[in-house]
Tab-separated table of N, CA and C and ligand atoms in Angstrom:
chain	number	residue	atom	x	y	z
A	85	MET	N	114.361	85.542	84.563
A	85	MET	CA	113.621	85.429	84.744
A	85	MET	C	113.032	86.410	84.181
A	86	ALA	N	111.841	87.278	83.766
A	86	ALA	CA	110.489	88.136	82.322
A	86	ALA	C	110.277	89.391	83.539
A	87	GLU	N	110.210	90.019	83.124
A	87	GLU	CA	109.933	91.972	83.798
A	87	GLU	C	108.601	91.505	84.514
A	88	GLU	N	108.372	91.340	86.067
A	88	GLU	CA	106.116	91.373	86.048
A	88	GLU	C	105.853	92.635	84.935
A	89	THR	N	104.536	92.615	84.963
A	89	THR	CA	103.808	93.263	84.163
A	89	THR	C	102.615	93.768	84.878
A	90	ILE	N	101.708	94.746	84.816
A	90	ILE	CA	100.666	95.023	85.722
A	90	ILE	C	99.516	94.182	85.908
A	91	PHE	N	99.589	92.998	84.661
A	91	PHE	CA	98.324	92.024	84.924
A	91	PHE	C	98.747	91.125	85.618
A	92	SER	N	100.204	90.956	86.346
A	92	SER	CA	100.692	90.262	87.600
A	92	SER	C	99.950	90.219	88.783
A	93	LYS	N	100.240	92.115	88.555
A	93	LYS	CA	99.318	92.828	90.701
A	93	LYS	C	98.710	92.156	90.017
A	94	ILE	N	97.263	92.477	89.290
A	94	ILE	CA	95.579	92.144	88.569
A	94	ILE	C	95.949	91.271	89.650
A	95	ILE	N	96.786	89.804	88.819
A	95	ILE	CA	96.130	88.334	88.978
A	95	ILE	C	95.738	88.011	90.782
A	96	ARG	N	97.053	89.467	91.367
A	96	ARG	CA	97.669	88.428	93.106
A	96	ARG	C	96.736	89.420	93.437
A	97	ARG	N	95.767	90.093	93.003
A	97	ARG	CA	94.556	90.914	93.641
A	97	ARG	C	95.076	92.615	94.536
A	98	GLU	N	96.697	93.397	93.706
A	98	GLU	CA	97.375	94.229	94.538
A	98	GLU	C	96.592	95.270	94.430
A	99	ILE	N	96.815	95.045	92.609
A	99	ILE	CA	96.080	96.470	92.158
A	99	ILE	C	94.236	96.138	91.161
A	100	PRO	N	93.558	97.396	90.955
A	100	PRO	CA	91.783	97.290	91.153
A	100	PRO	C	91.749	96.754	89.663
A	101	ALA	N	90.724	95.638	90.017
A	101	ALA	CA	90.206	95.018	87.413
A	101	ALA	C	88.990	94.956	88.245
A	102	ASP	N	88.429	95.560	87.224
A	102	ASP	CA	87.098	94.636	87.219
A	102	ASP	C	87.293	92.784	86.463
A	103	VAL	N	87.217	92.122	87.802
A	103	VAL	CA	87.452	90.628	87.477
A	103	VAL	C	86.412	89.809	87.360
A	104	VAL	N	86.219	88.833	86.766
A	104	VAL	CA	85.389	88.321	86.239
A	104	VAL	C	85.145	86.853	86.223
A	105	TYR	N	86.587	86.068	86.065
A	105	TYR	CA	86.957	84.597	86.744
A	105	TYR	C	87.951	84.807	87.470
A	106	GLN	N	87.985	83.673	88.654
A	106	GLN	CA	89.993	83.550	88.372
A	106	GLN	C	89.438	82.284	88.815
A	107	ASP	N	90.888	81.622	88.511
A	107	ASP	CA	90.638	79.819	89.062
A	107	ASP	C	92.061	79.514	89.331
A	108	GLU	N	93.001	78.464	89.250
A	108	GLU	CA	93.922	78.256	89.162
A	108	GLU	C	95.014	78.725	88.395
A	109	LEU	N	94.741	78.062	87.713
A	109	LEU	CA	95.342	78.481	86.714
A	109	LEU	C	94.872	80.549	85.529
A	110	VAL	N	94.233	80.711	85.582
A	110	VAL	CA	93.393	81.526	84.847
A	110	VAL	C	93.109	82.964	85.593
A	111	THR	N	92.654	84.341	85.095
A	111	THR	CA	92.351	85.219	85.243
A	111	THR	C	91.862	85.653	84.335
A	112	ALA	N	90.680	86.451	84.866
A	112	ALA	CA	89.945	87.210	83.591
A	112	ALA	C	88.844	88.716	84.113
A	113	PHE	N	89.623	89.596	83.229
A	113	PHE	CA	89.027	90.697	84.178
A	113	PHE	C	89.020	92.042	82.730
A	114	ARG	N	87.853	93.190	82.599
A	114	ARG	CA	87.293	93.255	81.821
A	114	ARG	C	88.632	94.812	81.279
A	115	ASP	N	89.018	94.825	79.981
A	115	ASP	CA	90.069	95.694	79.451
A	115	ASP	C	89.230	96.888	80.083
A	116	ILE	N	90.159	97.617	80.865
A	116	ILE	CA	90.253	99.023	80.798
A	116	ILE	C	90.366	100.061	80.171
A	117	SER	N	89.766	99.514	78.620
A	117	SER	CA	90.113	100.232	77.173
A	117	SER	C	89.047	99.335	76.033
A	118	PRO	N	87.584	99.311	77.075
A	118	PRO	CA	87.306	97.836	75.612
A	118	PRO	C	87.024	98.648	74.656
A	119	GLN	N	87.232	97.901	73.562
A	119	GLN	CA	86.897	98.177	71.337
A	119	GLN	C	85.390	97.705	71.350
A	120	ALA	N	85.175	97.330	72.771
A	120	ALA	CA	83.782	96.372	71.721
A	120	ALA	C	82.465	97.015	73.202
A	121	PRO	N	81.478	96.225	73.331
A	121	PRO	CA	80.515	96.206	74.546
A	121	PRO	C	81.094	94.836	75.633
A	122	THR	N	81.514	94.374	74.807
A	122	THR	CA	82.187	93.250	75.827
A	122	THR	C	83.809	92.626	75.725
A	123	HIS	N	84.402	93.392	76.208
A	123	HIS	CA	86.230	93.234	75.825
A	123	HIS	C	86.649	92.886	77.006
A	124	ILE	N	86.533	92.118	77.652
A	124	ILE	CA	87.781	90.924	78.322
A	124	ILE	C	88.618	90.536	78.333
A	125	LEU	N	90.164	90.906	78.952
A	125	LEU	CA	90.877	89.958	78.670
A	125	LEU	C	91.177	88.388	79.629
A	126	ILE	N	92.306	86.984	79.607
A	126	ILE	CA	92.229	87.110	79.537
A	126	ILE	C	93.407	86.294	80.220
A	127	VAL	N	93.747	85.605	80.828
A	127	VAL	CA	95.217	85.916	81.268
A	127	VAL	C	95.395	84.997	81.846
A	128	PRO	N	97.145	83.943	81.888
A	128	PRO	CA	97.341	82.786	82.482
A	128	PRO	C	97.815	83.406	83.457
A	129	ASN	N	97.471	83.053	85.654
A	129	ASN	CA	98.003	83.420	85.930
A	129	ASN	C	100.424	83.162	86.074
A	130	VAL	N	100.028	82.502	85.123
A	130	VAL	CA	101.977	82.284	85.800
A	130	VAL	C	102.224	83.750	83.615
A	131	LEU	N	103.239	83.457	84.631
A	131	LEU	CA	104.006	84.798	83.395
A	131	LEU	C	104.884	84.282	82.323
A	132	ILE	N	104.046	84.586	81.012
A	132	ILE	CA	104.809	84.425	80.073
A	132	ILE	C	104.237	84.918	79.499
A	133	PRO	N	105.722	85.734	78.759
A	133	PRO	CA	105.950	87.191	78.583
A	133	PRO	C	104.921	87.146	76.783
A	134	THR	N	105.795	86.425	75.885
A	134	THR	CA	104.807	86.157	75.064
A	134	THR	C	104.849	85.581	74.333
A	135	VAL	N	103.543	84.629	73.198
A	135	VAL	CA	103.201	83.367	72.420
A	135	VAL	C	104.658	82.451	71.550
A	136	ASN	N	105.941	83.600	71.353
A	136	ASN	CA	106.780	83.096	71.585
A	136	ASN	C	107.196	82.194	72.230
A	137	ASP	N	107.295	81.929	74.481
A	137	ASP	CA	107.594	82.309	74.845
A	137	ASP	C	107.001	80.664	75.559
A	138	VAL	N	105.943	80.132	74.287
A	138	VAL	CA	105.039	79.615	75.571
A	138	VAL	C	105.709	78.011	74.514
A	139	THR	N	105.753	77.050	75.643
A	139	THR	CA	106.315	75.568	76.027
A	139	THR	C	105.320	74.718	76.239
A	140	ALA	N	105.268	73.612	76.111
A	140	ALA	CA	104.532	72.366	76.425
A	140	ALA	C	104.378	72.576	78.328
A	141	ASP	N	104.642	72.725	78.839
A	141	ASP	CA	104.442	72.788	80.077
A	141	ASP	C	103.018	74.018	80.923
A	142	HIS	N	103.073	75.093	79.832
A	142	HIS	CA	102.408	75.177	79.776
A	142	HIS	C	100.560	75.708	79.023
A	143	GLU	N	100.488	74.046	78.482
A	143	GLU	CA	98.703	73.793	77.422
A	143	GLU	C	97.902	73.372	78.310
A	144	GLN	N	98.293	73.121	79.538
A	144	GLN	CA	97.162	73.684	80.227
A	144	GLN	C	96.340	74.510	81.068
A	145	ALA	N	97.246	75.872	81.021
A	145	ALA	CA	96.318	76.734	81.774
A	145	ALA	C	96.405	77.512	80.278
A	146	LEU	N	96.548	77.438	78.948
A	146	LEU	CA	96.456	78.133	77.699
A	146	LEU	C	95.531	77.294	77.345
A	147	GLY	N	94.879	75.935	77.609
A	147	GLY	CA	93.691	75.148	76.885
A	147	GLY	C	92.433	75.761	78.342
A	148	ARG	N	92.882	75.524	79.473
A	148	ARG	CA	91.355	76.828	79.584
A	148	ARG	C	91.496	78.290	79.457
A	149	LEU	N	92.341	78.795	78.778
A	149	LEU	CA	92.443	80.442	78.307
A	149	LEU	C	91.112	80.257	77.451
A	150	PHE	N	91.043	78.936	76.930
A	150	PHE	CA	89.798	78.576	75.976
A	150	PHE	C	87.934	78.039	76.398
A	151	THR	N	88.248	77.450	77.271
A	151	THR	CA	86.619	77.034	78.082
A	151	THR	C	86.369	78.313	79.134
A	152	VAL	N	87.886	78.838	79.341
A	152	VAL	CA	86.879	80.207	80.408
A	152	VAL	C	86.498	81.383	79.219
A	153	ALA	N	87.174	81.599	78.576
A	153	ALA	CA	85.882	82.231	77.164
A	153	ALA	C	85.257	81.887	76.824
A	154	ALA	N	84.576	80.565	76.656
A	154	ALA	CA	83.278	79.970	76.202
A	154	ALA	C	82.418	80.938	76.896
A	155	LYS	N	83.091	79.309	77.894
A	155	LYS	CA	82.008	80.389	79.560
A	155	LYS	C	81.333	81.767	79.096
A	156	ILE	N	82.572	82.826	79.101
A	156	ILE	CA	82.672	83.808	80.220
A	156	ILE	C	81.479	84.717	78.640
A	157	ALA	N	81.334	84.385	77.592
A	157	ALA	CA	81.095	84.348	76.627
A	157	ALA	C	79.537	83.641	76.721
A	158	ARG	N	79.348	82.613	76.675
A	158	ARG	CA	77.925	82.711	77.681
A	158	ARG	C	77.079	83.722	78.294
A	159	ASP	N	78.362	83.780	80.283
A	159	ASP	CA	77.937	84.279	80.746
A	159	ASP	C	76.926	85.973	80.475
A	160	GLU	N	77.835	85.892	79.529
A	160	GLU	CA	78.041	87.866	78.589
A	160	GLU	C	76.527	87.663	77.873
A	161	GLY	N	76.580	86.413	77.785
A	161	GLY	CA	74.858	86.281	76.606
A	161	GLY	C	75.097	86.683	75.627
A	162	ILE	N	76.314	86.235	74.466
A	162	ILE	CA	77.471	86.948	73.258
A	162	ILE	C	77.888	85.550	72.807
A	163	ASP	N	77.238	84.775	73.659
A	163	ASP	CA	78.647	83.401	72.944
A	163	ASP	C	77.030	82.818	70.739
A	164	GLU	N	75.362	83.113	71.065
A	164	GLU	CA	75.367	83.104	70.192
A	164	GLU	C	75.422	83.911	68.863
A	165	ASP	N	75.551	85.145	69.253
A	165	ASP	CA	75.562	85.817	68.255
A	165	ASP	C	76.770	85.428	67.453
A	166	GLY	N	78.250	85.616	68.292
A	166	GLY	CA	79.613	85.719	68.432
A	166	GLY	C	80.049	86.204	68.382
A	167	TYR	N	81.286	86.244	68.689
A	167	TYR	CA	82.435	86.835	69.104
A	167	TYR	C	84.104	87.175	68.398
A	168	ARG	N	85.060	87.346	69.181
A	168	ARG	CA	86.397	87.056	68.596
A	168	ARG	C	87.198	87.216	69.688
A	169	LEU	N	88.531	85.831	69.909
A	169	LEU	CA	89.670	85.610	70.325
A	169	LEU	C	90.570	86.371	69.606
A	170	ILE	N	91.292	86.485	70.533
A	170	ILE	CA	92.718	87.701	69.782
A	170	ILE	C	93.996	87.779	70.898
A	171	MET	N	94.998	87.693	69.830
A	171	MET	CA	96.152	87.335	70.748
A	171	MET	C	97.332	87.813	70.281
A	172	ASN	N	98.424	89.136	70.680
A	172	ASN	CA	98.208	89.459	69.652
A	172	ASN	C	100.373	89.611	70.143
A	173	CYS	N	100.784	89.825	69.244
A	173	CYS	CA	102.147	89.048	69.732
A	173	CYS	C	103.863	89.884	68.910
A	174	ASN	N	103.703	90.609	69.990
A	174	ASN	CA	105.128	91.329	69.630
A	174	ASN	C	105.180	92.441	68.946
A	175	ARG	N	105.421	93.056	68.082
A	175	ARG	CA	105.636	94.559	68.111
A	175	ARG	C	104.741	95.103	66.894
A	176	HIS	N	104.932	94.089	65.391
A	176	HIS	CA	104.019	94.112	64.314
A	176	HIS	C	103.099	92.910	65.093
A	177	GLY	N	102.769	92.809	65.903
A	177	GLY	CA	100.954	92.511	66.361
A	177	GLY	C	100.262	92.868	67.074
A	178	GLY	N	100.890	94.131	67.665
A	178	GLY	CA	100.785	95.269	68.528
A	178	GLY	C	100.363	94.704	69.990
A	179	GLN	N	101.754	93.926	70.135
A	179	GLN	CA	101.437	93.339	71.693
A	179	GLN	C	101.878	94.271	72.416
A	180	GLU	N	101.252	95.098	73.523
A	180	GLU	CA	100.905	95.984	74.524
A	180	GLU	C	101.422	95.440	75.844
A	181	VAL	N	101.291	95.068	76.064
A	181	VAL	CA	101.534	94.117	77.605
A	181	VAL	C	102.339	93.480	77.214
A	182	TYR	N	103.568	92.679	78.562
A	182	TYR	CA	104.583	91.337	77.924
A	182	TYR	C	104.403	90.406	79.079
A	183	HIS	N	102.752	90.253	78.916
A	183	HIS	CA	102.119	88.615	79.819
A	183	HIS	C	101.193	88.910	78.783
A	184	ILE	N	101.462	87.280	78.536
A	184	ILE	CA	100.481	86.564	77.077
A	184	ILE	C	98.775	86.737	77.405
A	185	HIS	N	98.087	87.280	77.227
A	185	HIS	CA	96.647	87.293	77.719
A	185	HIS	C	95.791	86.670	75.622
A	186	MET	N	94.639	86.870	75.904
A	186	MET	CA	93.354	86.150	75.325
A	186	MET	C	92.353	87.340	75.276
A	187	HIS	N	92.113	88.027	74.091
A	187	HIS	CA	91.058	89.387	74.283
A	187	HIS	C	90.074	88.156	74.004
A	188	LEU	N	88.033	88.977	74.386
A	188	LEU	CA	87.472	87.824	74.118
A	188	LEU	C	86.546	89.390	73.858
A	189	VAL	N	86.150	89.724	72.502
A	189	VAL	CA	85.940	90.732	72.478
A	189	VAL	C	84.368	90.586	71.099
A	190	GLY	N	83.385	91.654	71.691
A	190	GLY	CA	82.532	90.951	71.610
A	190	GLY	C	81.169	91.904	71.954
A	191	GLY	N	80.079	91.346	71.470
A	191	GLY	CA	78.528	92.710	71.719
A	191	GLY	C	78.415	93.431	70.806
A	192	ARG	N	78.498	93.404	69.359
A	192	ARG	CA	78.627	94.051	68.639
A	192	ARG	C	78.857	93.273	67.393
A	193	ALA	N	78.507	93.715	66.499
A	193	ALA	CA	79.077	93.182	65.223
A	193	ALA	C	79.859	93.681	64.643
A	194	LEU	N	81.610	92.769	64.372
A	194	LEU	CA	82.889	93.479	64.655
A	194	LEU	C	83.512	93.827	63.520
A	195	GLY	N	83.025	93.009	61.978
A	195	GLY	CA	83.503	93.494	61.112
A	195	GLY	C	84.460	93.036	60.565
A	196	PRO	N	85.599	93.379	60.325
A	196	PRO	CA	86.451	92.273	58.717
A	196	PRO	C	87.087	92.745	60.159
A	197	MET	N	88.207	91.241	60.436
A	197	MET	CA	89.091	91.092	61.008
A	197	MET	C	90.660	91.540	61.230
A	198	LEU	N	91.216	91.918	60.099
A	198	LEU	CA	91.825	93.429	60.385
A	198	LEU	C	91.440	94.559	60.111
A	199	SER	N	90.762	95.194	60.779
A	199	SER	CA	89.877	96.317	60.662
A	199	SER	C	91.056	97.355	61.141
A	200	HIS	N	90.446	99.161	60.394
A	200	HIS	CA	91.960	100.057	61.094
A	200	HIS	C	92.042	100.288	63.034
A	201	LYS	N	91.163	99.569	63.220
A	201	LYS	CA	91.529	99.251	64.764
A	201	LYS	C	92.369	98.123	65.292
A	202	GLY	N	92.271	97.980	64.384
A	202	GLY	CA	93.075	96.378	64.491
A	202	GLY	C	92.982	95.115	65.051
A	203	LEU	N	91.280	94.819	64.493
A	203	LEU	CA	90.258	93.873	65.604
A	203	LEU	C	89.753	93.010	64.272
B	1137	5GP	P1	97.860	93.803	73.666
B	1137	5GP	O1	98.030	95.125	72.751
B	1137	5GP	O2	99.309	93.569	74.503
B	1137	5GP	O3	96.870	92.653	73.142
B	1137	5GP	O4	96.192	94.176	74.589
B	1137	5GP	C1	96.319	94.908	76.145
B	1137	5GP	C2	95.381	95.318	76.738
B	1137	5GP	O5	95.791	95.298	77.984
B	1137	5GP	C3	94.807	96.824	76.024
B	1137	5GP	O6	93.411	96.763	75.077
B	1137	5GP	C4	94.595	97.623	77.872
B	1137	5GP	O7	93.548	98.290	77.642
B	1137	5GP	C5	93.989	96.889	78.409
B	1137	5GP	N1	95.374	96.852	79.684
B	1137	5GP	C6	96.871	98.394	79.959
B	1137	5GP	N2	96.911	98.377	80.962
B	1137	5GP	C7	95.795	97.239	81.515
B	1137	5GP	C8	95.655	97.278	83.668
B	1137	5GP	O8	96.169	98.108	84.260
B	1137	5GP	N3	94.187	97.619	83.327
B	1137	5GP	C9	93.181	96.610	82.105
B	1137	5GP	N4	91.827	96.473	82.977
B	1137	5GP	N5	93.177	96.410	81.503
B	1137	5GP	C10	94.147	97.555	80.522
């Protein structure tokens, strides 16, 4: 069994977070350390530590990450200007929390994909 992270506690509403969306498959909440005016994490409710652990069983939940990303981008009013979706994997990818998550980052021009801030 993979070890739970703080994200499981946020999903179960055991610790506070600014949750902007939740359904039976995914939860989305604002990043505690935003790198842009909009910085939201969209996570599957089921614990998958890294992209390397993804299986076909996860396809419905992981597909939902994208439909929810598009909805949140519309809700935030950043869909037309655009935004960036990021998933980090393991050490070289800069992953810090081992419960996979999609970063939805926008609200300003983000610059080159691999800048000094890694976005
Ligand atoms: P990673 O580097 O793993 O792709 O991104 C982890 C993200 O989770 C970071 O952007 C970090 O700011 C965010 N984060 C870490 N702990 C918490 C927390 O307790 N609450 C919230 N809302 N975000 C967190």
